[in-house]
Short mmCIF file of C-alpha atoms in Angstrom, two decimals:
data_model
loop_
_atom_site.label_atom_id
_atom_site.label_comp_id
_atom_site.label_asym_id
_atom_site.label_seq_id
_atom_site.Cartn_x
_atom_site.Cartn_y
_atom_site.Cartn_z
CA UNK A 1 101.60 70.23 108.84
CA UNK A 2 101.26 71.56 105.65
CA UNK A 3 97.10 71.08 104.34
CA UNK A 4 96.04 69.39 100.90
CA UNK A 5 95.05 73.05 99.89
CA UNK A 6 98.32 74.52 100.45
CA UNK A 7 99.60 71.80 98.59
CA UNK A 8 97.66 72.20 95.63
CA UNK A 9 98.21 75.97 95.49
CA UNK A 10 101.80 75.52 95.74
CA UNK A 11 101.68 73.22 92.69
CA UNK A 12 99.25 75.29 90.54
CA UNK A 13 101.30 78.52 91.43
CA UNK A 14 104.71 76.54 90.32
CA UNK A 15 102.90 75.18 87.27
CA UNK A 16 101.88 79.20 86.31
CA UNK A 17 104.93 80.82 87.43
CA UNK A 18 106.81 78.57 85.34
CA UNK A 19 104.64 78.99 82.41
CA UNK A 20 104.92 82.78 82.17
CA UNK A 21 108.39 82.78 82.27
CA UNK A 22 108.12 80.44 78.62
CA UNK A 23 106.39 83.94 77.28
CA UNK A 24 108.53 86.03 75.08
CA UNK A 25 109.19 89.43 76.12
CA UNK A 26 106.72 90.66 72.68
CA UNK A 27 104.23 88.30 74.39
CA UNK A 28 103.85 90.21 77.52
CA UNK A 29 104.39 93.67 76.02
CA UNK A 30 101.68 92.94 73.76
CA UNK A 31 99.65 91.48 76.36
CA UNK A 32 100.09 94.69 78.72
CA UNK A 33 98.89 96.73 75.66
CA UNK A 34 95.62 95.08 75.05
CA UNK A 35 94.93 94.59 79.03
CA UNK A 36 95.32 98.29 80.17
CA UNK A 37 93.08 98.64 76.40
CA UNK A 38 90.97 96.61 77.88
CA UNK A 39 90.63 97.81 81.84
CA UNK A 40 90.99 101.47 80.60
CA UNK A 41 87.46 101.17 78.59
CA UNK A 42 85.55 99.81 81.03
CA UNK A 43 83.01 102.21 81.99
CA UNK A 44 83.89 101.32 86.20
CA UNK A 45 87.38 102.67 85.17
CA UNK A 46 86.53 105.89 83.17
CA UNK A 47 84.07 106.84 86.34
CA UNK A 48 86.10 106.08 88.75
CA UNK A 49 87.88 108.89 90.58
CA UNK A 50 89.81 106.49 92.46
CA UNK A 51 91.44 103.08 91.69
CA UNK A 52 93.69 100.82 94.00
CA UNK A 53 96.00 99.54 91.38
CA UNK A 54 99.64 97.78 91.73
CA UNK A 55 102.81 97.87 90.30
CA UNK A 56 103.56 94.97 87.98
CA UNK A 57 106.99 92.94 88.80
CA UNK A 58 108.85 90.47 86.99
CA UNK A 59 106.46 88.16 84.35
CA UNK A 60 103.62 89.84 85.94
CA UNK A 61 101.37 90.86 83.13
CA UNK A 62 102.36 94.12 82.84
CA UNK A 63 100.29 97.43 84.75
CA UNK A 64 103.03 99.99 84.34
CA UNK A 65 100.99 101.78 81.46
CA UNK A 66 97.66 101.22 82.61
CA UNK A 67 98.83 102.71 86.03
CA UNK A 68 100.01 105.78 84.22
CA UNK A 69 97.24 106.05 82.11
CA UNK A 70 94.73 106.04 84.97
CA UNK A 71 96.97 108.93 86.34
CA UNK A 72 96.96 110.58 82.95
CA UNK A 73 93.62 110.92 82.32
CA UNK A 74 92.76 112.59 86.31
CA UNK A 75 92.35 109.42 88.17
CA UNK A 76 93.65 109.06 91.69
CA UNK A 77 95.83 106.42 92.01
CA UNK A 78 96.39 104.56 95.33
CA UNK A 79 99.61 101.88 95.12
CA UNK A 80 100.23 99.37 97.51
CA UNK A 81 102.93 99.57 100.11
CA UNK A 82 104.09 96.59 102.24
CA UNK A 83 104.30 96.69 105.79
CA UNK A 84 105.88 94.38 107.79
CA UNK A 85 103.11 92.14 109.11
CA UNK A 86 102.41 91.49 105.51
CA UNK A 87 99.20 93.90 105.43
CA UNK A 88 98.90 96.90 102.15
CA UNK A 89 99.28 99.98 103.14
CA UNK A 90 98.54 102.27 100.13
CA UNK A 91 100.29 105.46 98.76
CA UNK A 92 99.07 107.71 95.91
CA UNK A 93 101.01 107.13 92.71
CA UNK A 94 102.38 110.65 91.21
CA UNK A 95 103.64 110.00 88.30
CA UNK A 96 106.67 107.56 87.10
CA UNK A 97 108.96 110.12 88.99
CA UNK A 98 107.58 109.18 92.62
CA UNK A 99 108.55 105.49 92.65
CA UNK A 100 110.71 104.42 94.80
CA UNK A 101 112.51 100.29 95.14
CA UNK A 102 110.36 98.31 98.02
CA UNK A 103 110.72 95.44 99.91
CA UNK A 104 111.17 91.57 97.68
CA UNK A 105 111.51 93.62 94.50
CA UNK A 106 108.89 95.44 94.59
CA UNK A 107 107.96 99.23 93.79
CA UNK A 108 106.35 101.23 95.71
CA UNK A 109 105.09 104.96 95.79
CA UNK A 110 107.65 107.45 98.14
CA UNK A 111 104.03 109.34 98.62
CA UNK A 112 103.29 109.26 102.79
CA UNK A 113 101.18 105.99 103.14
CA UNK A 114 97.16 106.64 103.39
CA UNK A 115 96.75 103.55 105.96
CA UNK A 116 95.63 100.21 105.35
CA UNK A 117 91.89 101.16 105.03
CA UNK A 118 92.87 103.60 102.14
CA UNK A 119 91.30 100.73 100.02
CA UNK A 120 88.13 101.30 101.27
CA UNK A 121 87.83 104.98 99.26
CA UNK A 122 88.44 102.76 95.76
CA UNK A 123 86.36 102.73 93.24
CA UNK A 124 88.00 100.38 91.16
CA UNK A 125 90.59 97.80 92.01
CA UNK A 126 92.81 96.07 90.01
CA UNK A 127 94.50 92.73 91.32
CA UNK A 128 96.92 90.62 90.87
CA UNK A 129 96.91 87.16 89.94
CA UNK A 130 98.61 84.14 88.94
CA UNK A 131 94.39 82.11 88.18
CA UNK A 132 91.49 82.96 88.32
CA UNK A 133 88.63 80.34 87.89
CA UNK A 134 85.05 80.70 86.39
CA UNK A 135 83.19 81.79 89.97
CA UNK A 136 85.95 84.67 90.98
CA UNK A 137 88.63 82.75 93.17
CA UNK A 138 91.51 84.21 92.22
CA UNK A 139 95.12 82.34 93.36
CA UNK A 140 97.70 84.38 94.53
CA UNK A 141 101.32 84.62 95.49
CA UNK A 142 100.42 83.23 98.81
CA UNK A 143 101.30 86.16 100.78
CA UNK A 144 97.90 86.95 101.32
CA UNK A 145 98.72 90.60 101.42
CA UNK A 146 95.82 91.28 98.86
CA UNK A 147 93.22 88.93 100.63
CA UNK A 148 93.54 90.95 103.45
CA UNK A 149 92.95 94.44 101.61
CA UNK A 150 90.41 93.12 99.62
CA UNK A 151 88.54 91.69 103.00
CA UNK A 152 88.22 95.59 103.39
CA UNK A 153 86.57 96.44 99.93
CA UNK A 154 82.85 96.73 99.94
CA UNK A 155 80.98 93.81 97.58
CA UNK A 156 79.22 96.64 95.36
CA UNK A 157 82.94 97.71 94.71
CA UNK A 158 84.45 95.97 91.05
CA UNK A 159 87.99 93.95 91.27
CA UNK A 160 89.45 93.16 88.59
CA UNK A 161 92.20 90.71 87.95
CA UNK A 162 95.14 90.80 85.42
CA UNK A 163 95.62 88.02 83.71
CA UNK A 164 97.45 85.57 80.74
CA UNK A 165 95.08 84.05 77.91
CA UNK A 166 95.71 80.60 79.29
CA UNK A 167 95.29 81.45 83.06
CA UNK A 168 90.92 81.61 83.53
CA UNK A 169 90.65 78.44 84.60
CA UNK A 170 88.09 75.73 85.49
CA UNK A 171 88.83 75.64 88.91
CA UNK A 172 91.13 77.41 91.60
CA UNK A 173 92.00 75.69 94.94
CA UNK A 174 90.36 78.35 97.46
CA UNK A 175 90.34 78.60 101.09
CA UNK A 176 87.56 80.70 103.24
CA UNK A 177 89.74 83.44 103.77
CA UNK A 178 90.21 83.81 99.76
CA UNK A 179 88.64 86.79 98.30
CA UNK A 180 87.66 86.58 95.00
CA UNK A 181 87.11 89.04 92.50
CA UNK A 182 84.11 89.77 89.81
CA UNK A 183 86.38 90.74 86.90
CA UNK A 184 88.66 89.66 84.65
CA UNK A 185 91.13 91.38 81.92
CA UNK A 186 92.81 88.78 79.74
CA UNK A 187 95.05 90.18 76.55
CA UNK A 188 92.95 87.51 73.41
CA UNK A 189 89.33 88.15 75.29
CA UNK A 190 89.50 91.44 77.35
CA UNK A 191 87.49 91.76 80.19
CA UNK A 192 85.17 88.98 81.75
CA UNK A 193 82.20 90.00 83.64
CA UNK A 194 82.27 86.54 86.84
CA UNK A 195 79.05 85.93 88.15
CA UNK A 196 77.64 87.68 91.61
CA UNK A 197 76.64 84.74 94.11
#
């Protein structure tokens, strides 16, 4: 039986995905540049030796320039590799030529996996989201992969979600397994720091 929480999440996901599809390619490109610059200018990103990020697909805020920018400045970048059980392994990004097609339309690093706990070595974590609310609750795609990964990240490690401007909401439906974020990066406003509970 589907819970009310699951119904609320599904309804919000449907609305947000539809809104993303309405964005023109030039709007998405401009948003990608703004979000990339905002994250790269973060002190936490400038000081990070290791960043765990993701390689965007579809209408997600584009991270290709961000991942490349981090790598070019000498940051060790880990990208997720989706495992059969839905959890995330992590492997190093060694430039655009080190990527290969993965399951579900994903693009993944071709380097050897470093294990599900590799994310614990990150000084900064960049995660996808469809929405985040003012308390840091994050709405993902529904697979739970990033929530599992974020449960392994220490409380002192900054986690930033990348959004379009209209996706920072007053409230997002969340359950006990949903992992919050502490920063949100959006095109028009840059990075917003959220309260730590």
